[in-house]
Amino acid sequence: MSDRVHTVGIVDDHELILDSLTGWLGAHAPELEVVAHTTSWVDMARHPAFPPDIVLMDLQLKEPVSVEARIRICRSVGSTVVVLSALDNPENVRRVLAAGAEAFVSKSQSADELLTAVRRVLGVRPDPGAVAWDEVGRPARTPASSIRFSEHEEETLRLYASGHSPVEVAMILGTNIQIVKTALERVREQYASEGRQAERKQDLMLRAAEDGYLA
C-alpha cells in the first residue's frame, strides 16, 4: 500500500464538472493531486502532465475518438483509467471494463463514492488507520472486492443484474420468490459493508459488472 501522492487527470466536456471535481478532490483527498483537467481528449493527451497515475474520463466526449481508443492509449503509457458517465447501463459498463478501464462510476453517484473507487483502484489508504483495499480486477478475473457470495447468491445476482425480475430468477432457479429476495438482500448488505452503493437495481447492476459477474 503506497502512501505517496498520486497524480490525477480529469477529462470531461463540462467545465462545471471539471472545476467542481477538481476542487472537491483537492479538499477531500490529500493523497491525490489533480495535475491536468481538460474539456477535450486531445488537450489531455497533449498536456505536459500526461500521463498521470490515473485518468478520470467521461464516456462520451465531443470528439471522434472512441472511449476504447482513449483507454488503450492511457494504459499504453502507464495510466490507470476510471470512466464516468450518466449512461450507466450494463452494456456501457461491460464495454469500458472490457477495453481496460479499472472501474466505471455513474455520475448519479456521489463524489465520496467516486473517491472510494479511485482509492480502491490505486490501493490508497484514506487515512493511516484504514484497512487495506483489495486490488480491483477486470472482468474474467477474480471479483474486485473481498466479498465472497454463496453459490446461490452469486447466481441470483448474475441473473438479476442481467435484467431478469425476481419472479423470473425464481423460476429459472426453481425456487420461490422469497428466497430470491432474501439472497438479493444479503448481496446488497455485503456491498454496503464495503461502502459500495447497491440499493437500486441500477446500482446492483453496476456492482455486478464491476466485479465481473456480467462479463
PDB file of C-alpha atoms in Angstrom:
ATOM      1  CA  MET A   1       0.000   0.000   0.000  1.00  0.00           C
ATOM      2  CA  SER A   2       1.555   3.233  -1.151  1.00  0.00           C
ATOM      3  CA  ASP A   3       1.300   6.463   0.847  1.00  0.00           C
ATOM      4  CA  ARG A   4       2.704   8.670  -1.926  1.00  0.00           C
ATOM      5  CA  VAL A   5       0.676  11.352  -3.671  1.00  0.00           C
ATOM      6  CA  HIS A   6      -0.920  10.031  -6.868  1.00  0.00           C
ATOM      7  CA  THR A   7      -1.387  12.289  -9.882  1.00  0.00           C
ATOM      8  CA  VAL A   8      -4.834  12.588 -11.464  1.00  0.00           C
ATOM      9  CA  GLY A   9      -6.051  13.762 -14.856  1.00  0.00           C
ATOM     10  CA  ILE A  10      -9.722  14.578 -15.483  1.00  0.00           C
ATOM     11  CA  VAL A  11     -11.286  14.926 -18.925  1.00  0.00           C
ATOM     12  CA  ASP A  12     -14.921  15.944 -19.251  1.00  0.00           C
ATOM     13  CA  ASP A  13     -16.526  18.322 -21.724  1.00  0.00           C
ATOM     14  CA  HIS A  14     -18.498  20.081 -18.974  1.00  0.00           C
ATOM     15  CA  GLU A  15     -16.341  22.722 -17.304  1.00  0.00           C
ATOM     16  CA  LEU A  16     -18.585  22.858 -14.246  1.00  0.00           C
ATOM     17  CA  ILE A  17     -17.926  19.168 -13.570  1.00  0.00           C
ATOM     18  CA  LEU A  18     -14.196  19.673 -14.098  1.00  0.00           C
ATOM     19  CA  ASP A  19     -13.994  22.612 -11.709  1.00  0.00           C
ATOM     20  CA  SER A  20     -16.246  21.030  -9.092  1.00  0.00           C
ATOM     21  CA  LEU A  21     -14.473  17.672  -9.089  1.00  0.00           C
ATOM     22  CA  THR A  22     -11.014  19.229  -9.092  1.00  0.00           C
ATOM     23  CA  GLY A  23     -11.902  21.417  -6.121  1.00  0.00           C
ATOM     24  CA  TRP A  24     -13.615  18.611  -4.234  1.00  0.00           C
ATOM     25  CA  LEU A  25     -10.691  16.205  -4.620  1.00  0.00           C
ATOM     26  CA  GLY A  26      -8.293  18.928  -3.534  1.00  0.00           C
ATOM     27  CA  ALA A  27     -10.294  19.442  -0.348  1.00  0.00           C
ATOM     28  CA  HIS A  28     -11.038  15.806   0.494  1.00  0.00           C
ATOM     29  CA  ALA A  29      -8.217  13.669  -0.912  1.00  0.00           C
ATOM     30  CA  PRO A  30      -4.738  14.894   0.092  1.00  0.00           C
ATOM     31  CA  GLU A  31      -3.262  11.684  -1.314  1.00  0.00           C
ATOM     32  CA  LEU A  32      -4.398  12.750  -4.808  1.00  0.00           C
ATOM     33  CA  GLU A  33      -3.177  15.694  -6.888  1.00  0.00           C
ATOM     34  CA  VAL A  34      -5.113  16.825  -9.950  1.00  0.00           C
ATOM     35  CA  VAL A  35      -2.360  17.780 -12.397  1.00  0.00           C
ATOM     36  CA  ALA A  36      -4.481  18.083 -15.548  1.00  0.00           C
ATOM     37  CA  HIS A  37      -8.151  18.817 -16.174  1.00  0.00           C
ATOM     38  CA  THR A  38      -9.317  19.376 -19.725  1.00  0.00           C
ATOM     39  CA  THR A  39     -12.526  19.522 -21.717  1.00  0.00           C
ATOM     40  CA  SER A  40     -11.127  17.513 -24.619  1.00  0.00           C
ATOM     41  CA  TRP A  41      -9.196  14.299 -25.079  1.00  0.00           C
ATOM     42  CA  VAL A  42      -6.687  15.977 -27.416  1.00  0.00           C
ATOM     43  CA  ASP A  43      -5.853  18.573 -24.761  1.00  0.00           C
ATOM     44  CA  MET A  44      -5.408  15.835 -22.167  1.00  0.00           C
ATOM     45  CA  ALA A  45      -3.116  13.778 -24.401  1.00  0.00           C
ATOM     46  CA  ARG A  46      -1.023  16.891 -25.163  1.00  0.00           C
ATOM     47  CA  HIS A  47      -0.906  18.141 -21.584  1.00  0.00           C
ATOM     48  CA  PRO A  48       2.634  18.339 -20.147  1.00  0.00           C
ATOM     49  CA  ALA A  49       1.475  16.391 -17.074  1.00  0.00           C
ATOM     50  CA  PHE A  50       0.219  13.483 -19.214  1.00  0.00           C
ATOM     51  CA  PRO A  51       0.336  10.630 -18.371  1.00  0.00           C
ATOM     52  CA  PRO A  52      -0.805  10.940 -14.749  1.00  0.00           C
ATOM     53  CA  ASP A  53      -1.193   7.912 -12.484  1.00  0.00           C
ATOM     54  CA  ILE A  54      -4.928   7.805 -13.120  1.00  0.00           C
ATOM     55  CA  VAL A  55      -7.270   9.382 -15.650  1.00  0.00           C
ATOM     56  CA  LEU A  56     -10.928  10.031 -14.845  1.00  0.00           C
ATOM     57  CA  MET A  57     -12.645  10.318 -18.207  1.00  0.00           C
ATOM     58  CA  ASP A  58     -16.166  10.885 -19.407  1.00  0.00           C
ATOM     59  CA  LEU A  59     -17.563   8.079 -21.535  1.00  0.00           C
ATOM     60  CA  GLN A  60     -18.791  10.430 -24.247  1.00  0.00           C
ATOM     61  CA  LEU A  61     -16.777  13.401 -25.447  1.00  0.00           C
ATOM     62  CA  LYS A  62     -17.401  15.706 -28.413  1.00  0.00           C
ATOM     63  CA  GLU A  63     -14.504  14.189 -30.328  1.00  0.00           C
ATOM     64  CA  PRO A  64     -14.412  11.325 -32.830  1.00  0.00           C
ATOM     65  CA  VAL A  65     -12.163   9.225 -30.608  1.00  0.00           C
ATOM     66  CA  SER A  66     -13.797   6.164 -29.088  1.00  0.00           C
ATOM     67  CA  VAL A  67     -13.611   5.506 -25.380  1.00  0.00           C
ATOM     68  CA  GLU A  68     -11.871   2.215 -26.180  1.00  0.00           C
ATOM     69  CA  ALA A  69      -9.105   4.071 -28.026  1.00  0.00           C
ATOM     70  CA  ARG A  70      -8.720   6.571 -25.198  1.00  0.00           C
ATOM     71  CA  ILE A  71      -8.480   3.792 -22.632  1.00  0.00           C
ATOM     72  CA  ARG A  72      -5.907   1.881 -24.687  1.00  0.00           C
ATOM     73  CA  ILE A  73      -3.751   4.991 -25.106  1.00  0.00           C
ATOM     74  CA  CYS A  74      -3.826   5.697 -21.373  1.00  0.00           C
ATOM     75  CA  ARG A  75      -2.935   2.135 -20.484  1.00  0.00           C
ATOM     76  CA  SER A  76      -0.126   2.028 -23.054  1.00  0.00           C
ATOM     77  CA  VAL A  77       1.618   4.926 -21.304  1.00  0.00           C
ATOM     78  CA  GLY A  78       1.011   3.639 -17.785  1.00  0.00           C
ATOM     79  CA  SER A  79      -2.147   5.464 -16.693  1.00  0.00           C
ATOM     80  CA  THR A  80      -4.983   3.685 -14.941  1.00  0.00           C
ATOM     81  CA  VAL A  81      -8.473   4.647 -16.137  1.00  0.00           C
ATOM     82  CA  VAL A  82     -11.797   5.188 -14.377  1.00  0.00           C
ATOM     83  CA  VAL A  83     -14.709   6.016 -16.672  1.00  0.00           C
ATOM     84  CA  LEU A  84     -17.526   8.350 -15.585  1.00  0.00           C
ATOM     85  CA  SER A  85     -20.915   8.550 -17.262  1.00  0.00           C
ATOM     86  CA  ALA A  86     -24.583   9.268 -16.737  1.00  0.00           C
ATOM     87  CA  LEU A  87     -25.254   6.443 -19.215  1.00  0.00           C
ATOM     88  CA  ASP A  88     -24.793   3.786 -16.562  1.00  0.00           C
ATOM     89  CA  ASN A  89     -26.340   0.775 -18.249  1.00  0.00           C
ATOM     90  CA  PRO A  90     -24.715  -2.690 -18.092  1.00  0.00           C
ATOM     91  CA  GLU A  91     -23.729  -2.578 -21.767  1.00  0.00           C
ATOM     92  CA  ASN A  92     -21.612   0.539 -21.263  1.00  0.00           C
ATOM     93  CA  VAL A  93     -20.103  -0.857 -18.067  1.00  0.00           C
ATOM     94  CA  ARG A  94     -19.083  -4.073 -19.828  1.00  0.00           C
ATOM     95  CA  ARG A  95     -17.771  -2.073 -22.776  1.00  0.00           C
ATOM     96  CA  VAL A  96     -15.356   0.103 -20.805  1.00  0.00           C
ATOM     97  CA  LEU A  97     -14.185  -2.662 -18.485  1.00  0.00           C
ATOM     98  CA  ALA A  98     -13.510  -4.935 -21.463  1.00  0.00           C
ATOM     99  CA  ALA A  99     -11.473  -2.124 -23.033  1.00  0.00           C
ATOM    100  CA  GLY A 100      -9.234  -1.997 -19.971  1.00  0.00           C
ATOM    101  CA  ALA A 101     -10.749   0.559 -17.606  1.00  0.00           C
ATOM    102  CA  GLU A 102     -10.348  -0.401 -13.966  1.00  0.00           C
ATOM    103  CA  ALA A 103     -13.734   0.933 -12.879  1.00  0.00           C
ATOM    104  CA  PHE A 104     -16.937   2.582 -14.058  1.00  0.00           C
ATOM    105  CA  VAL A 105     -18.613   5.181 -11.855  1.00  0.00           C
ATOM    106  CA  SER A 106     -22.078   6.523 -12.575  1.00  0.00           C
ATOM    107  CA  LYS A 107     -22.489  10.288 -12.481  1.00  0.00           C
ATOM    108  CA  SER A 108     -25.568   9.682 -10.358  1.00  0.00           C
ATOM    109  CA  GLN A 109     -23.242   8.545  -7.563  1.00  0.00           C
ATOM    110  CA  SER A 110     -21.691  10.879  -5.032  1.00  0.00           C
ATOM    111  CA  ALA A 111     -18.177  12.308  -5.076  1.00  0.00           C
ATOM    112  CA  ASP A 112     -17.470  10.189  -1.997  1.00  0.00           C
ATOM    113  CA  GLU A 113     -18.317   7.056  -3.959  1.00  0.00           C
ATOM    114  CA  LEU A 114     -16.069   8.134  -6.816  1.00  0.00           C
ATOM    115  CA  LEU A 115     -13.240   8.723  -4.362  1.00  0.00           C
ATOM    116  CA  THR A 116     -13.799   5.279  -2.857  1.00  0.00           C
ATOM    117  CA  ALA A 117     -13.492   3.723  -6.325  1.00  0.00           C
ATOM    118  CA  VAL A 118     -10.334   5.701  -7.123  1.00  0.00           C
ATOM    119  CA  ARG A 119      -8.730   4.715  -3.843  1.00  0.00           C
ATOM    120  CA  ARG A 120      -9.548   1.066  -4.411  1.00  0.00           C
ATOM    121  CA  VAL A 121      -8.087   1.164  -7.906  1.00  0.00           C
ATOM    122  CA  LEU A 122      -4.879   2.841  -6.730  1.00  0.00           C
ATOM    123  CA  GLY A 123      -4.625   0.875  -3.497  1.00  0.00           C
ATOM    124  CA  VAL A 124      -4.604   4.046  -1.418  1.00  0.00           C
ATOM    125  CA  ARG A 125      -5.478   4.312   2.246  1.00  0.00           C
ATOM    126  CA  PRO A 126      -7.976   7.089   3.013  1.00  0.00           C
ATOM    127  CA  ASP A 127      -6.200   7.587   6.347  1.00  0.00           C
ATOM    128  CA  PRO A 128      -3.357   5.921   8.299  1.00  0.00           C
ATOM    129  CA  GLY A 129      -5.717   3.678  10.253  1.00  0.00           C
ATOM    130  CA  ALA A 130      -7.738   2.439   7.314  1.00  0.00           C
ATOM    131  CA  VAL A 131      -7.936  -1.190   6.314  1.00  0.00           C
ATOM    132  CA  ALA A 132      -6.067  -2.077   3.130  1.00  0.00           C
ATOM    133  CA  TRP A 133      -8.173  -2.385  -0.006  1.00  0.00           C
ATOM    134  CA  ASP A 134      -8.077  -5.380  -2.306  1.00  0.00           C
ATOM    135  CA  GLU A 135      -6.882  -4.803  -5.851  1.00  0.00           C
ATOM    136  CA  VAL A 136      -9.534  -4.131  -8.448  1.00  0.00           C
ATOM    137  CA  GLY A 137      -9.640  -6.732 -11.224  1.00  0.00           C
ATOM    138  CA  ARG A 138     -11.188  -6.752 -14.634  1.00  0.00           C
ATOM    139  CA  PRO A 139     -13.962  -8.998 -15.889  1.00  0.00           C
ATOM    140  CA  ALA A 140     -12.989 -12.676 -16.137  1.00  0.00           C
ATOM    141  CA  ARG A 141     -10.663 -12.296 -13.170  1.00  0.00           C
ATOM    142  CA  THR A 142     -11.495 -12.747  -9.549  1.00  0.00           C
ATOM    143  CA  PRO A 143     -14.001 -10.185  -8.249  1.00  0.00           C
ATOM    144  CA  ALA A 144     -12.513  -6.905  -7.110  1.00  0.00           C
ATOM    145  CA  SER A 145     -13.901  -6.935  -3.596  1.00  0.00           C
ATOM    146  CA  SER A 146     -13.222  -9.203  -0.641  1.00  0.00           C
ATOM    147  CA  ILE A 147     -16.884 -10.254  -0.637  1.00  0.00           C
ATOM    148  CA  ARG A 148     -17.495 -13.959  -1.059  1.00  0.00           C
ATOM    149  CA  PHE A 149     -21.059 -14.753  -2.056  1.00  0.00           C
ATOM    150  CA  SER A 150     -22.558 -18.199  -1.700  1.00  0.00           C
ATOM    151  CA  GLU A 151     -23.152 -20.077  -4.948  1.00  0.00           C
ATOM    152  CA  HIS A 152     -26.872 -19.307  -4.707  1.00  0.00           C
ATOM    153  CA  GLU A 153     -26.278 -15.601  -4.006  1.00  0.00           C
ATOM    154  CA  GLU A 154     -23.852 -15.335  -6.909  1.00  0.00           C
ATOM    155  CA  GLU A 155     -26.228 -16.982  -9.381  1.00  0.00           C
ATOM    156  CA  THR A 156     -29.120 -14.854  -8.122  1.00  0.00           C
ATOM    157  CA  LEU A 157     -27.026 -11.707  -8.551  1.00  0.00           C
ATOM    158  CA  ARG A 158     -25.898 -12.741 -12.026  1.00  0.00           C
ATOM    159  CA  LEU A 159     -29.447 -13.373 -13.245  1.00  0.00           C
ATOM    160  CA  TYR A 160     -30.991 -10.314 -11.584  1.00  0.00           C
ATOM    161  CA  ALA A 161     -28.240  -7.977 -12.797  1.00  0.00           C
ATOM    162  CA  SER A 162     -28.644  -9.381 -16.311  1.00  0.00           C
ATOM    163  CA  GLY A 163     -32.149  -7.945 -16.388  1.00  0.00           C
ATOM    164  CA  HIS A 164     -34.395 -10.687 -15.024  1.00  0.00           C
ATOM    165  CA  SER A 165     -37.082  -9.824 -12.480  1.00  0.00           C
ATOM    166  CA  PRO A 166     -37.085 -11.567  -9.072  1.00  0.00           C
ATOM    167  CA  VAL A 167     -40.003 -13.703 -10.267  1.00  0.00           C
ATOM    168  CA  GLU A 168     -38.073 -14.755 -13.376  1.00  0.00           C
ATOM    169  CA  VAL A 169     -34.970 -15.501 -11.297  1.00  0.00           C
ATOM    170  CA  ALA A 170     -37.050 -17.711  -9.004  1.00  0.00           C
ATOM    171  CA  MET A 171     -38.466 -19.583 -11.991  1.00  0.00           C
ATOM    172  CA  ILE A 172     -35.035 -20.086 -13.571  1.00  0.00           C
ATOM    173  CA  LEU A 173     -33.519 -21.340 -10.313  1.00  0.00           C
ATOM    174  CA  GLY A 174     -36.545 -23.441  -9.424  1.00  0.00           C
ATOM    175  CA  THR A 175     -37.077 -21.735  -6.091  1.00  0.00           C
ATOM    176  CA  ASN A 176     -39.564 -19.285  -4.587  1.00  0.00           C
ATOM    177  CA  ILE A 177     -39.625 -15.522  -4.775  1.00  0.00           C
ATOM    178  CA  GLN A 178     -38.922 -15.008  -1.070  1.00  0.00           C
ATOM    179  CA  ILE A 179     -35.658 -16.968  -1.275  1.00  0.00           C
ATOM    180  CA  VAL A 180     -34.583 -14.798  -4.207  1.00  0.00           C
ATOM    181  CA  LYS A 181     -35.458 -11.591  -2.343  1.00  0.00           C
ATOM    182  CA  THR A 182     -33.545 -12.786   0.722  1.00  0.00           C
ATOM    183  CA  ALA A 183     -30.480 -13.587  -1.401  1.00  0.00           C
ATOM    184  CA  LEU A 184     -30.582 -10.146  -3.031  1.00  0.00           C
ATOM    185  CA  GLU A 185     -30.924  -8.513   0.374  1.00  0.00           C
ATOM    186  CA  ARG A 186     -27.802 -10.353   1.594  1.00  0.00           C
ATOM    187  CA  VAL A 187     -25.912  -9.324  -1.542  1.00  0.00           C
ATOM    188  CA  ARG A 188     -26.862  -5.677  -1.003  1.00  0.00           C
ATOM    189  CA  GLU A 189     -25.835  -5.854   2.657  1.00  0.00           C
ATOM    190  CA  GLN A 190     -22.407  -7.215   1.733  1.00  0.00           C
ATOM    191  CA  TYR A 191     -21.818  -4.495  -0.830  1.00  0.00           C
ATOM    192  CA  ALA A 192     -22.967  -1.894   1.691  1.00  0.00           C
ATOM    193  CA  SER A 193     -20.417  -3.256   4.183  1.00  0.00           C
ATOM    194  CA  GLU A 194     -17.704  -2.209   1.702  1.00  0.00           C
ATOM    195  CA  GLY A 195     -19.248   1.210   1.171  1.00  0.00           C
ATOM    196  CA  ARG A 196     -20.475   0.298  -2.312  1.00  0.00           C
ATOM    197  CA  GLN A 197     -23.971   1.521  -3.144  1.00  0.00           C
ATOM    198  CA  ALA A 198     -26.341  -1.278  -4.194  1.00  0.00           C
ATOM    199  CA  GLU A 199     -29.819  -0.267  -3.065  1.00  0.00           C
ATOM    200  CA  ARG A 200     -31.293   0.350  -6.509  1.00  0.00           C
ATOM    201  CA  LYS A 201     -31.333  -2.295  -9.221  1.00  0.00           C
ATOM    202  CA  GLN A 202     -29.264   0.045 -11.378  1.00  0.00           C
ATOM    203  CA  ASP A 203     -26.589   0.239  -8.662  1.00  0.00           C
ATOM    204  CA  LEU A 204     -26.556  -3.522  -8.221  1.00  0.00           C
ATOM    205  CA  MET A 205     -26.117  -3.999 -11.971  1.00  0.00           C
ATOM    206  CA  LEU A 206     -23.096  -1.692 -11.850  1.00  0.00           C
ATOM    207  CA  ARG A 207     -21.549  -3.564  -8.932  1.00  0.00           C
ATOM    208  CA  ALA A 208     -22.081  -6.894 -10.700  1.00  0.00           C
ATOM    209  CA  ALA A 209     -20.460  -5.584 -13.876  1.00  0.00           C
ATOM    210  CA  GLU A 210     -17.517  -4.090 -11.959  1.00  0.00           C
ATOM    211  CA  ASP A 211     -16.877  -7.414 -10.235  1.00  0.00           C
ATOM    212  CA  GLY A 212     -17.057  -9.490 -13.393  1.00  0.00           C
ATOM    213  CA  TYR A 213     -20.411 -11.185 -12.850  1.00  0.00           C
ATOM    214  CA  LEU A 214     -21.714  -9.844 -16.159  1.00  0.00           C
ATOM    215  CA  ALA A 215     -18.544 -10.451 -18.167  1.00  0.00           C
TER     216      ALA A 215
END
